[in-house]
XYZ file of C-alpha atoms in Angstrom:
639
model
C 149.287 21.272 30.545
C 151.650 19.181 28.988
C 153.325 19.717 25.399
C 155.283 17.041 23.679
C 157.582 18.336 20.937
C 158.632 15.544 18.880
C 162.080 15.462 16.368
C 160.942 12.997 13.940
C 157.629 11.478 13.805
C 157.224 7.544 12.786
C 154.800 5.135 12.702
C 155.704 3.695 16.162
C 155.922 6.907 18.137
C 152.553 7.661 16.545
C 151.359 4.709 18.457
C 153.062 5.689 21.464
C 151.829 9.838 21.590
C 148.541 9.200 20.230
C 148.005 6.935 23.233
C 149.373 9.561 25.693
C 147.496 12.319 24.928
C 144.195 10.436 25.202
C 145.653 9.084 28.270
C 146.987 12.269 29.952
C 145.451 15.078 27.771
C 149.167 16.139 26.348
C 149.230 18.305 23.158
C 152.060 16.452 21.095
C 153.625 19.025 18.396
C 155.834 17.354 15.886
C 158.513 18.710 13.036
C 156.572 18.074 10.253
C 159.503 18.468 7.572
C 160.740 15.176 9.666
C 157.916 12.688 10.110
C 157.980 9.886 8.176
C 155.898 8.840 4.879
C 153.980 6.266 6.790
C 153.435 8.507 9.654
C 151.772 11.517 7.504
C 149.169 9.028 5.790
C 148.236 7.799 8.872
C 147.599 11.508 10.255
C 146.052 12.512 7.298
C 143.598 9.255 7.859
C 142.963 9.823 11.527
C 142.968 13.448 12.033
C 143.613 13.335 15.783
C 142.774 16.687 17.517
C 145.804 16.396 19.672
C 148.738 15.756 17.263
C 149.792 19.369 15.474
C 152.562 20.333 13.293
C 154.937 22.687 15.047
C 155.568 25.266 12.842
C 159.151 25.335 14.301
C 162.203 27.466 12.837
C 166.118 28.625 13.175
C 165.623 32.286 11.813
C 164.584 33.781 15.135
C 166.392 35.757 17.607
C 166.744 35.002 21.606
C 165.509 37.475 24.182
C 168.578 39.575 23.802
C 168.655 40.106 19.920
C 170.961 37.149 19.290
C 170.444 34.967 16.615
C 169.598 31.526 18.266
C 172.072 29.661 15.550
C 174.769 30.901 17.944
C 173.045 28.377 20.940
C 173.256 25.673 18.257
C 176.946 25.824 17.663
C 177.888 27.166 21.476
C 176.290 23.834 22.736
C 177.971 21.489 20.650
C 181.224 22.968 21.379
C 180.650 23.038 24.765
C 179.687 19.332 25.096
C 181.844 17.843 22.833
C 185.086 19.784 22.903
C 186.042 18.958 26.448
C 185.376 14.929 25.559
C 187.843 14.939 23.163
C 190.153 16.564 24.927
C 190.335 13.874 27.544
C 191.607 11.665 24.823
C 195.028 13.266 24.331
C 196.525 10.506 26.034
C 195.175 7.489 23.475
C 198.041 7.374 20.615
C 195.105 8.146 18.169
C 193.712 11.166 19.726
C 197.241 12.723 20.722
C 197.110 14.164 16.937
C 195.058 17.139 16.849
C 193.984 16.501 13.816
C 192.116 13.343 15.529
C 190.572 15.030 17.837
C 188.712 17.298 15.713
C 187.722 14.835 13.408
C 185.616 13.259 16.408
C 183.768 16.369 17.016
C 183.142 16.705 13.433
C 182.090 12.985 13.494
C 179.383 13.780 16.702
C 178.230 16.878 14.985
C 176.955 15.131 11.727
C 174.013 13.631 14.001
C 173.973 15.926 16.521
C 173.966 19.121 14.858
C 170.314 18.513 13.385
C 169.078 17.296 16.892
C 170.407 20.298 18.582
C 168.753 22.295 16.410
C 165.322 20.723 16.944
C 165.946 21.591 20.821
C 166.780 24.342 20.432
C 163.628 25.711 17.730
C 161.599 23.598 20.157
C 162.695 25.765 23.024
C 162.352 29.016 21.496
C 158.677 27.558 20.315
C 157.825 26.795 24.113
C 158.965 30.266 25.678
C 155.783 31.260 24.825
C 154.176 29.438 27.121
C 156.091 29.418 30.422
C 153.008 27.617 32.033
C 153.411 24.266 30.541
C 155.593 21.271 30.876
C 157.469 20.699 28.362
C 158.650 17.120 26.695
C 161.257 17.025 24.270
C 161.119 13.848 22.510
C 164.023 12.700 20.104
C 165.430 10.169 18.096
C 167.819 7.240 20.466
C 171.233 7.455 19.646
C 173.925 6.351 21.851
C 175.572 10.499 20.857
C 172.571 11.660 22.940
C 174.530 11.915 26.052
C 176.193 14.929 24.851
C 172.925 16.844 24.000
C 172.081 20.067 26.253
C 169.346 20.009 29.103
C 166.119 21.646 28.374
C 166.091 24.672 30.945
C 162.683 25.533 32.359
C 160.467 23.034 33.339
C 161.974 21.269 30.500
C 162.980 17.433 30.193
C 164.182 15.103 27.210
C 163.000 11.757 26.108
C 164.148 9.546 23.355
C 162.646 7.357 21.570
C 163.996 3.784 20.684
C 165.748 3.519 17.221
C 168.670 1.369 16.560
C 169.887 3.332 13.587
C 171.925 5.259 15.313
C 174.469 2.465 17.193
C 174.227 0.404 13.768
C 175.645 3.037 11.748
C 178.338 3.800 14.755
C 179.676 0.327 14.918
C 178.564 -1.473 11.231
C 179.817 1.293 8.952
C 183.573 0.468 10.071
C 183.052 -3.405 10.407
C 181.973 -3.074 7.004
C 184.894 -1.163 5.998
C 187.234 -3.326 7.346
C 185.373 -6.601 5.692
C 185.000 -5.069 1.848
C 189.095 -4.063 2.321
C 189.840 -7.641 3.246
C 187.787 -9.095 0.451
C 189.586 -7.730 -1.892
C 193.149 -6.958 -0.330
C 194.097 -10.229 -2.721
C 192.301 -9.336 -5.857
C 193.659 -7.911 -9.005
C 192.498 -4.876 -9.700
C 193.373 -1.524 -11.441
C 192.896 1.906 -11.233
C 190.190 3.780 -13.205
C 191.954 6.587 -14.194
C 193.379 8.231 -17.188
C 197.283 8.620 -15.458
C 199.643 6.902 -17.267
C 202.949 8.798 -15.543
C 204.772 8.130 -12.049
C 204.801 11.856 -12.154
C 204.120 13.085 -8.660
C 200.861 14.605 -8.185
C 198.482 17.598 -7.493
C 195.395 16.430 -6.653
C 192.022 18.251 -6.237
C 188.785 16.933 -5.491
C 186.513 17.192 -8.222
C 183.068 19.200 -7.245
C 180.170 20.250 -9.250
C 181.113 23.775 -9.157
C 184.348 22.957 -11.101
C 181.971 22.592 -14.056
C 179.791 25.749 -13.912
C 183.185 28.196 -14.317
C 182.147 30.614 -11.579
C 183.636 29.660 -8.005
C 185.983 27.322 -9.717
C 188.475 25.961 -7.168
C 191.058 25.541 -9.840
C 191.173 29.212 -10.118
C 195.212 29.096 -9.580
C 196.093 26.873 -12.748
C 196.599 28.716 -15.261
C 199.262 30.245 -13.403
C 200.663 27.410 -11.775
C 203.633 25.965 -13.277
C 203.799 23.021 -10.595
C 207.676 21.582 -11.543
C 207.583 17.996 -12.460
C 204.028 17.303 -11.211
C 200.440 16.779 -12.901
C 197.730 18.297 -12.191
C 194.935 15.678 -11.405
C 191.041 16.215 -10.217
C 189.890 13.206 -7.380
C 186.565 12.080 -7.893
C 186.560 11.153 -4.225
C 182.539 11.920 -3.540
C 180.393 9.246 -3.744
C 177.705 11.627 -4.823
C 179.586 13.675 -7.823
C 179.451 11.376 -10.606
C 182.890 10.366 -12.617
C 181.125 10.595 -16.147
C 182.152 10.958 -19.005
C 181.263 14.789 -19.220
C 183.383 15.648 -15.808
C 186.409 13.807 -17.493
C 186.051 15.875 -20.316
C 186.106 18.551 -18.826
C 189.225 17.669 -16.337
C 190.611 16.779 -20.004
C 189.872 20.721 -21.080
C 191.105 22.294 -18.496
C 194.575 20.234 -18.634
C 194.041 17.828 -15.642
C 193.947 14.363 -15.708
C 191.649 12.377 -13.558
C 191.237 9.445 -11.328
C 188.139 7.683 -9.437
C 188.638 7.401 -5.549
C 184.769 7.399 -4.690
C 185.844 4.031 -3.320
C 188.477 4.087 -0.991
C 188.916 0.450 -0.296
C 188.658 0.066 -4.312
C 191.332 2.759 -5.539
C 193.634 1.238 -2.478
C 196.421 -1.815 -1.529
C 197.020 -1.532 1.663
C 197.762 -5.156 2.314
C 196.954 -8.178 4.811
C 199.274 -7.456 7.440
C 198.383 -3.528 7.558
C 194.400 -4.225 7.908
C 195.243 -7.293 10.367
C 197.028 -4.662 12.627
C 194.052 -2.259 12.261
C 191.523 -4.817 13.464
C 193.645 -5.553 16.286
C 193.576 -1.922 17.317
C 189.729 -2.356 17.956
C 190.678 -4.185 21.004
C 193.337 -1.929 22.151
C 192.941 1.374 24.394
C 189.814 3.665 25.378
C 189.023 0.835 27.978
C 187.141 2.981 29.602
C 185.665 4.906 26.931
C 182.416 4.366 25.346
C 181.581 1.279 22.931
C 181.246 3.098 20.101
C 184.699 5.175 20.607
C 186.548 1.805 19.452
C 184.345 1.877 16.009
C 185.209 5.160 15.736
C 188.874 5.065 15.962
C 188.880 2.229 13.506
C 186.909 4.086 11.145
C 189.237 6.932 10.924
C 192.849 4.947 11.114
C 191.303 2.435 8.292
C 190.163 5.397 5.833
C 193.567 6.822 7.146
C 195.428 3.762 5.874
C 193.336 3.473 2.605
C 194.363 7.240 1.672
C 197.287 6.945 2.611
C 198.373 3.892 0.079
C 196.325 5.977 -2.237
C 198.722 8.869 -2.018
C 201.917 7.115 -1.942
C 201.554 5.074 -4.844
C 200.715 7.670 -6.755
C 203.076 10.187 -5.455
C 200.726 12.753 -3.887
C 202.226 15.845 -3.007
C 199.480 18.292 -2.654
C 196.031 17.810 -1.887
C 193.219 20.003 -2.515
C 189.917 18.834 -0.305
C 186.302 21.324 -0.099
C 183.868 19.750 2.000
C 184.311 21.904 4.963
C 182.104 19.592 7.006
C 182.916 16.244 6.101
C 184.758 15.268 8.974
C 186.826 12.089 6.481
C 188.948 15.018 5.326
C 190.269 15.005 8.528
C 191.886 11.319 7.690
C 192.843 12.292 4.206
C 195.304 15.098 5.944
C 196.773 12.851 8.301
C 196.999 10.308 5.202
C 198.912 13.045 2.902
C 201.191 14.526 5.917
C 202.076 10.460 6.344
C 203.265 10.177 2.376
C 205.065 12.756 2.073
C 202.568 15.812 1.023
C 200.526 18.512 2.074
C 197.074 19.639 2.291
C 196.072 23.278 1.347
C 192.807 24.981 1.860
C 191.287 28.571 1.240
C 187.450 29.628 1.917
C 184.819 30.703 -0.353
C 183.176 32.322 1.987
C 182.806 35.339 4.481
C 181.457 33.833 8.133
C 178.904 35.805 10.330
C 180.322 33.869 13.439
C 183.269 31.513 14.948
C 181.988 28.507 16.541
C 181.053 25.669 14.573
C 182.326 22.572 15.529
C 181.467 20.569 12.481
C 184.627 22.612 10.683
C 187.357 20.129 11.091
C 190.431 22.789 9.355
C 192.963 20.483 9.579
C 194.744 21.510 6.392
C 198.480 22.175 6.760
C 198.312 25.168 4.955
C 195.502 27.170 4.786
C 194.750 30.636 2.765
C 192.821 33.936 3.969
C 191.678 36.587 2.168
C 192.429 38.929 4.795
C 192.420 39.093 8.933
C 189.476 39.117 9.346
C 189.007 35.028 8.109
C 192.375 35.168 10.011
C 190.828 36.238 12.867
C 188.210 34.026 12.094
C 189.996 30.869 11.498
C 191.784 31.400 14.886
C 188.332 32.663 16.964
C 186.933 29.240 15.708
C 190.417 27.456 16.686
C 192.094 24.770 13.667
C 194.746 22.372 12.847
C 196.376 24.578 10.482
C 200.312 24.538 10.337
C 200.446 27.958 8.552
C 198.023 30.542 8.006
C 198.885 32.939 4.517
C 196.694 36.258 3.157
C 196.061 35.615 -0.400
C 193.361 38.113 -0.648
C 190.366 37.258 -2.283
C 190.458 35.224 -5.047
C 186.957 35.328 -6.663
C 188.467 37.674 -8.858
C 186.207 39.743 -11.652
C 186.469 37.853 -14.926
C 188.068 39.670 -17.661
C 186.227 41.650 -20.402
C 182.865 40.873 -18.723
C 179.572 42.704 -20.147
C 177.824 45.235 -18.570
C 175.198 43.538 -16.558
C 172.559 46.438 -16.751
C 172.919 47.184 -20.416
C 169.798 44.780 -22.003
C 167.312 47.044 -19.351
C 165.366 50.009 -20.785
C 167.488 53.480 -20.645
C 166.911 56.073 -18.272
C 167.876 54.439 -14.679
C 169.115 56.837 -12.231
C 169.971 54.390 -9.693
C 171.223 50.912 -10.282
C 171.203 48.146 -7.867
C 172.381 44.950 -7.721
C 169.935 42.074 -5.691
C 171.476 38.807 -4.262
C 168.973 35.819 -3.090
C 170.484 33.105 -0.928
C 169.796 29.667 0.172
C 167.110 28.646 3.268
C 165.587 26.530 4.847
C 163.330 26.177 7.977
C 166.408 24.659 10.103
C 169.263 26.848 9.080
C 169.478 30.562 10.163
C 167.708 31.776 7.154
C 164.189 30.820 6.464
C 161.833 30.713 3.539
C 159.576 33.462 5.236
C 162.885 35.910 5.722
C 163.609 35.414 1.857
C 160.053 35.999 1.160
C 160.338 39.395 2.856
C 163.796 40.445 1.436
C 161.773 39.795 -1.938
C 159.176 41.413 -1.251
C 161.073 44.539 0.033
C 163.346 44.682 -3.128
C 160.336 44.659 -5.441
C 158.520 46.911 -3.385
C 161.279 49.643 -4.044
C 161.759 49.559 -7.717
C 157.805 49.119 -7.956
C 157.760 53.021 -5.960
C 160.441 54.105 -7.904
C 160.335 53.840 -11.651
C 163.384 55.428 -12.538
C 165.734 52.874 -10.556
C 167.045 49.806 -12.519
C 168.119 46.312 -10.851
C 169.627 42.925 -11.925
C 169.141 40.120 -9.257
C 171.658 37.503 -9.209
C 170.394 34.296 -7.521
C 171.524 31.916 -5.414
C 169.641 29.154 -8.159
C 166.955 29.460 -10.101
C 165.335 32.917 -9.493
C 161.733 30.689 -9.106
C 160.171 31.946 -6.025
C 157.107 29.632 -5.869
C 158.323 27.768 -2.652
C 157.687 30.704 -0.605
C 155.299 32.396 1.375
C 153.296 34.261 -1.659
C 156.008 32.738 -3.949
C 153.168 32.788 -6.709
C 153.211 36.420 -6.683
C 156.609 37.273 -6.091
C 156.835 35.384 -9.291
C 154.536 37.507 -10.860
C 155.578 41.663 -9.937
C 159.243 40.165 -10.868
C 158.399 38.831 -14.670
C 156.058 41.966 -14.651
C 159.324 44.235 -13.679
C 161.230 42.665 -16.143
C 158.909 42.940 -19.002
C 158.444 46.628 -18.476
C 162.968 46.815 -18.596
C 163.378 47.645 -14.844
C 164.820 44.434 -13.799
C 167.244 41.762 -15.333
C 167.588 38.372 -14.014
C 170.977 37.000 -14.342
C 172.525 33.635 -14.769
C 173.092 31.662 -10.949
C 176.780 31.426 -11.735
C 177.399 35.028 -13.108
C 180.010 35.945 -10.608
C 179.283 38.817 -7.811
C 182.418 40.524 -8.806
C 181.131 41.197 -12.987
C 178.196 42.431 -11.083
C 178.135 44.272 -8.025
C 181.016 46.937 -8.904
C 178.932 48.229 -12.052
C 176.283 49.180 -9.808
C 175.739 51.971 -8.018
C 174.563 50.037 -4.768
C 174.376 46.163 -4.039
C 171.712 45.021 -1.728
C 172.178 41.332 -0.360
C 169.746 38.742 1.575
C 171.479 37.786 5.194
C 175.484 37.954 5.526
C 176.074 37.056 2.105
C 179.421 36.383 0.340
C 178.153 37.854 -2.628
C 178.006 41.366 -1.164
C 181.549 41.047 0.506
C 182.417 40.592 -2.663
C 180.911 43.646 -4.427
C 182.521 45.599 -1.276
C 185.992 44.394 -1.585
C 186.268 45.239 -5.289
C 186.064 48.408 -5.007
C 181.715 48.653 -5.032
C 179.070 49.456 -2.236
C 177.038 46.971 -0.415
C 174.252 46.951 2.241
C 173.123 43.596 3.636
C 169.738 42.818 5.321
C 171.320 40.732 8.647
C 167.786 38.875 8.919
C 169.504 36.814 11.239
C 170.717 38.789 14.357
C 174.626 38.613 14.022
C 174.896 40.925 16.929
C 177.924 40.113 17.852
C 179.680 40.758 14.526
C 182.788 43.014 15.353
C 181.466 45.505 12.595
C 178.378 46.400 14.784
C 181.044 47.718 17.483
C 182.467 50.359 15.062
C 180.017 53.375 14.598
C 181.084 54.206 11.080
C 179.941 51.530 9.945
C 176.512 51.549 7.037
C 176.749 48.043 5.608
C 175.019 45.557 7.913
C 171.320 46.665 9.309
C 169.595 44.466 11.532
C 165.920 46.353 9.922
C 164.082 46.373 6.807
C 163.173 49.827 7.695
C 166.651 50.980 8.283
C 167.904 49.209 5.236
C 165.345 51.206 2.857
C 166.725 54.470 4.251
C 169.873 53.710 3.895
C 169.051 52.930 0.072
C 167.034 55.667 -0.073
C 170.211 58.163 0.917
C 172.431 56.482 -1.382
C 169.883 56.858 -4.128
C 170.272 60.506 -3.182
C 173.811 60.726 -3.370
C 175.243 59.452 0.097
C 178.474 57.588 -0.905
C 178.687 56.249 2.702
C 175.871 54.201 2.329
C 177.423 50.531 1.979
C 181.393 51.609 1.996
C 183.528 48.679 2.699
C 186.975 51.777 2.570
C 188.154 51.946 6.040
C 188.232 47.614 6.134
C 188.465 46.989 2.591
C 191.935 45.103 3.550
C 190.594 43.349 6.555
C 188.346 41.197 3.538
C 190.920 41.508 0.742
C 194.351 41.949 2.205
C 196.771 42.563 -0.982
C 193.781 45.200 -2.236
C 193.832 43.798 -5.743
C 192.979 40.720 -7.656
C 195.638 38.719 -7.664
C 195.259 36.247 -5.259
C 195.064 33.291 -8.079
C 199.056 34.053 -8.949
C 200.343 34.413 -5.329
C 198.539 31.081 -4.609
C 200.239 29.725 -7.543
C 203.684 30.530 -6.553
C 202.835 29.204 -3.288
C 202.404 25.796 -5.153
C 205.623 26.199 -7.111
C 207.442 26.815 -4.425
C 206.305 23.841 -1.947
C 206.926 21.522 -4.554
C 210.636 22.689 -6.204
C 211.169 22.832 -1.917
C 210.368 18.799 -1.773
C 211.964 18.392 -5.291
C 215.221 19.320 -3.690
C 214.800 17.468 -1.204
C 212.851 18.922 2.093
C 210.424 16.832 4.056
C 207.057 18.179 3.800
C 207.028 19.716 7.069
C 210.157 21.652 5.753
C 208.824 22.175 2.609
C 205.833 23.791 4.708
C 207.492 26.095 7.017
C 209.976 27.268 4.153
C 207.212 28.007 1.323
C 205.275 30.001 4.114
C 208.559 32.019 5.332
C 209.378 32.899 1.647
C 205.620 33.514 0.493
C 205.669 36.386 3.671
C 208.685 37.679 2.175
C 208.061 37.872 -1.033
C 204.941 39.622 -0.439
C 205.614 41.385 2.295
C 203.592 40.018 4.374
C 203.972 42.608 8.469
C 204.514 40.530 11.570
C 201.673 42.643 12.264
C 199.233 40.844 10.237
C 199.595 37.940 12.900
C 199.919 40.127 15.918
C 196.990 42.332 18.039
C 193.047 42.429 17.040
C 192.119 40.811 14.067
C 188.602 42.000 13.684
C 187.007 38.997 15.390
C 187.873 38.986 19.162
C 188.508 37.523 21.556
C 190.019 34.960 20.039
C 189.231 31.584 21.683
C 191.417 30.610 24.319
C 190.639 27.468 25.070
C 193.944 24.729 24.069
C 191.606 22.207 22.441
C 192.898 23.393 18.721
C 195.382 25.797 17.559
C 194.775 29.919 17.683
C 197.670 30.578 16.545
């Protein structure tokens, strides 16, 4: 028998496998999250027997216990780490920074179509006995996509999205920033100084108060130099609500969602970077020429950005938007720096879509350290802050509207899913389940769930009645459902145990301040370095585990979901004062290029006196750093 899995599922390709499995009696099984409108009406119409939804998903683990999201990310860096490589030579690609920006470039198609292949495979295992026909959407990036094993084979079908998009989207580019290179135009912002500039891009979060990226400011005294939010995403919206609130918090504000718009590059510049279409990666393929262009035209347009308004540092958070790439080689060209931090704790290192090319980049501890290095980066200089989502000052006590009498108070955190990422609706569903279950058999234990969003189950398996036995919990006082942006910190220390859904932040959090936190690894992080150590009661791999483990620390076992003997591996300084040293960090750089430094100087200098100053070992740098072994491969820095 033959079985046709199918990515995406159009009109056309309906044609095409409707016809072959009348033809050759194939069983075509198709994503149904990805076929088209067109295509579902006309399935609903026809009903053919041989056309099925696939029922495929990430959260599954291989034939060793491995989650398969490590496959995902393995093949992409395999394929597409080596190609770059080969383009050290090209003046473009000598930067590193370049280099990764391409692989974050291939991954933004790729990484949903390796996915597919890779839920498709796991989908087919069970049965070995067929042939199997992997049929996905043309793009000219499908050369780099993995071989079915097995009795396997791909197939794509014809779509010219794919090579529009590589070689239109920079034409176009190019042709809006030469329509207007001669036309007046002026900035939309509310800067009225030639002060130079701190600059961070504005993101929904910034208004919801918890997870703030601006958490340093009111520390910061930044010498001589405004403090400024970028509206630089085309999809957060520079209204008059986010300028208000830039206006609140002390920053001013300027609209960059246009690059070509907020930019004067000139004739002559642009002229030069049309030429360069023509020039190099002869033999290459066509759409590495679009490509380059793309990347040294945004580079350009930030780059005139910066310098005329005398950017010094640069604050970017999309962590997979390969363009941020350009934006650092844009700010290291006029004179500034990029910094980064994370926001979260990461289950596992490769994942090629995570450019890093900041020039300075904060950790809350070695373990992101070891991390950040395991994955390889771009980074100039790596810096423990320790963690920064700090507990908010004189915060209530989350447990005090539920009815009196709890002997045992946990703390619940949801998380996001979905059917393609490594944690699914139907793993939610049972981590739901499972919590209610417990505080339905044991009346005298209290809980407050903190969710990822809305705490509105109804777009699970049984969401309807998840919905119900919570309300019913907390009408009865035995459960509190708190505000989405209530920080983890306010939370999880006041209770006696957090329990968290997959590797979440949220629980790392609870841990490193000082609380106790056991996460459900629905996933299958096996190769976590906290599995190898044998003390270890925080991550379980089993629902059935996991309720024993609550079920001792309900009777007093203060192991149960101790972070103690790696508490500074996640928050290296021990304390909560990672928004200050950050800030000094910032002082410093800029009184460095205020005197007169370069910004490489002004780099290497800050970092060398930050170390200092807090006493930051050699041996923070040096020997295991939780994750290991770090990657060795010289593609991107592991330093």
């Amino acid at each position: 028998m033959k079985i046709v899995w199918v990515e995406r599922l159009t009109l056309p390709d309906l044609a095409r496998l409707w016809a072959e499995a009348a033809l050759s009696g194939a069983e075509v099984r198709y994503d149904e999250r990805k076929a088209t409108g067109a295509a579902k009406r006309a399935l609903a119409a026809l009903a053919p027997a041989r056309l099925k939804p696939a029922k495929l998903t990430l959260g599954l683990k291989d034939s060793a216990g491995h989650a398969l999201t490590y496959r995902v990310h393995e093949e992409l860096e395999r394929a597409l780490r080596p190609f770059a490589e080969r383009l050290r030579g090209e003046p473009t690609f000598s930067d590193a920074r370049s280099r990764s920006a391409l692989v974050s470039y291939l991954c933004t198609p790729l990484l949903p179509r390796v996915s597919f292949l890779v839920m498709a495979e796991a989908a087919a295992a069970s049965e070995p006995a067929a042939s199997h026909v992997f049929h996905v959407v043309g793009h000219p990036f499908n050369r780099f996509l993995p071989e079915p094993s097995g009795r396997g084979r791909l197939r794509e079908s014809w779509s010219p999205r794919g090579a529009l998009r590589a070689a239109f989207a920079p034409l176009a580019l190019l042709a809006r920033a030469f329509s207007v290179a001669l036309l007046p135009r002026r900035d939309r912002t509310d800067l009225s100084s030639a002060r130079p500039g701190v600059w961070v891009q504005y993101m929904e979060v910034e208004a919801v108060g918890f997870g703030s990226r601006v958490f340093w400011h009111r520390h910061a005294r930044l010498p001589g130099a405004d403090k400024v939010f970028v509206f630089d995403l085309p999809d957060v919206a520079c209204d008059a609500a986010a300028r208000e609130h830039a206006r609140r918090l002390g920053f001013g504000w300027i609209d960059c969602r246009d690059p070509v718009a907020a930019s004067r590059p000139g004739l002559a510049r642009l002229a030069g970077l049309a030429a360069g279409l023509f020039a190099g990666t002869a033999d290459g393929p066509w759409w590495l020429r679009f490509f380059r262009l793309e990347l040294e035209l945004l580079t350009a347009l930030w780059e005139d950005v910066y310098r005329r308004h005398r950017v010094k540092l640069l604050w970017q958070g999309q962590e997979y938007w390969w363009r941020q790439s350009a934006q650092a080689r844009a700010i290291d060209r006029a004179g500034g720096a990029m910094f980064g931090l994370h926001w979260s704790e990461f289950p596992f290192l490769a994942e090629p879509i995570h450019a890093s090319p900041q020039h300075v980049f904060f950790v809350w501890g070695r373990n992101n350290l070891g991390w950040l290095r395991g994955k390889g980066h771009d980074v100039s200089e790596i810096l423990p802050s320790g963690l920064w989502l700090v507990p908010p000052p004189a915060a209530p006590d989350p447990f005090g509207p539920l009815r009196p009498g709890g002997r045992f108070k946990l703390a619940l955190y949801d998380s996001g899913y979905a059917y393609d990422l490594f944690q699914t609706p139907e793993s939610l569903a049972s981590f739901m389940d499972f919590c209610l279950s417990l505080l339905e058999r044991h009346p005298d234990w209290r809980a407050v769930l903190k969710p990822k969003g809305t705490a509105d189950y109804s777009g699970l398996p049984g969401g309807a009645r998840l919905n119900s036995r919570l309300r019913s919990l907390a009408a009865d006082g035995r459960l509190a459902v708190l505000d989405w942006n209530t920080s983890p910190a306010a939370v999880g220390p006041r209770a006696d145990l957090a329990v968290a859904y997959g590797y979440n932040s949220a629980g790392w959090v609870t841990a490193a301040f000082g609380g106790r936190a056991v996460l459900w690894d629905c996933c299958g992080w096996s190769r976590h370095p906290l599995y190898r150590d044998p003390r270890q009661k925080i991550l379980y791999l089993d629902l059935l585990d996991l309720e024993g483990a609550i079920v001792a620390a309900a009777a007093g076992d203060s192991t149960i979901g101790d972070l103690a003997p790696w508490r500074k591996l996640v928050n290296h300084f021990d304390d909560a004062k990672a928004p200050e040293r950050i800030a000094g960090w910032m002082d410093d750089f800029l009184s460095l290029l205020a005197d007169g430094r370069s910004s490489s100087e002004a780099v290497r200098e800050s970092a060398e006196r930050y170390r200092e100053a807090h006493r930051v070992p050699p041996e923070f740098y040096q020997g295991e750093a939780w994750w290991t072994p770090p990657r060795t491969d010289p593609a991107r820095r592991t330093a």
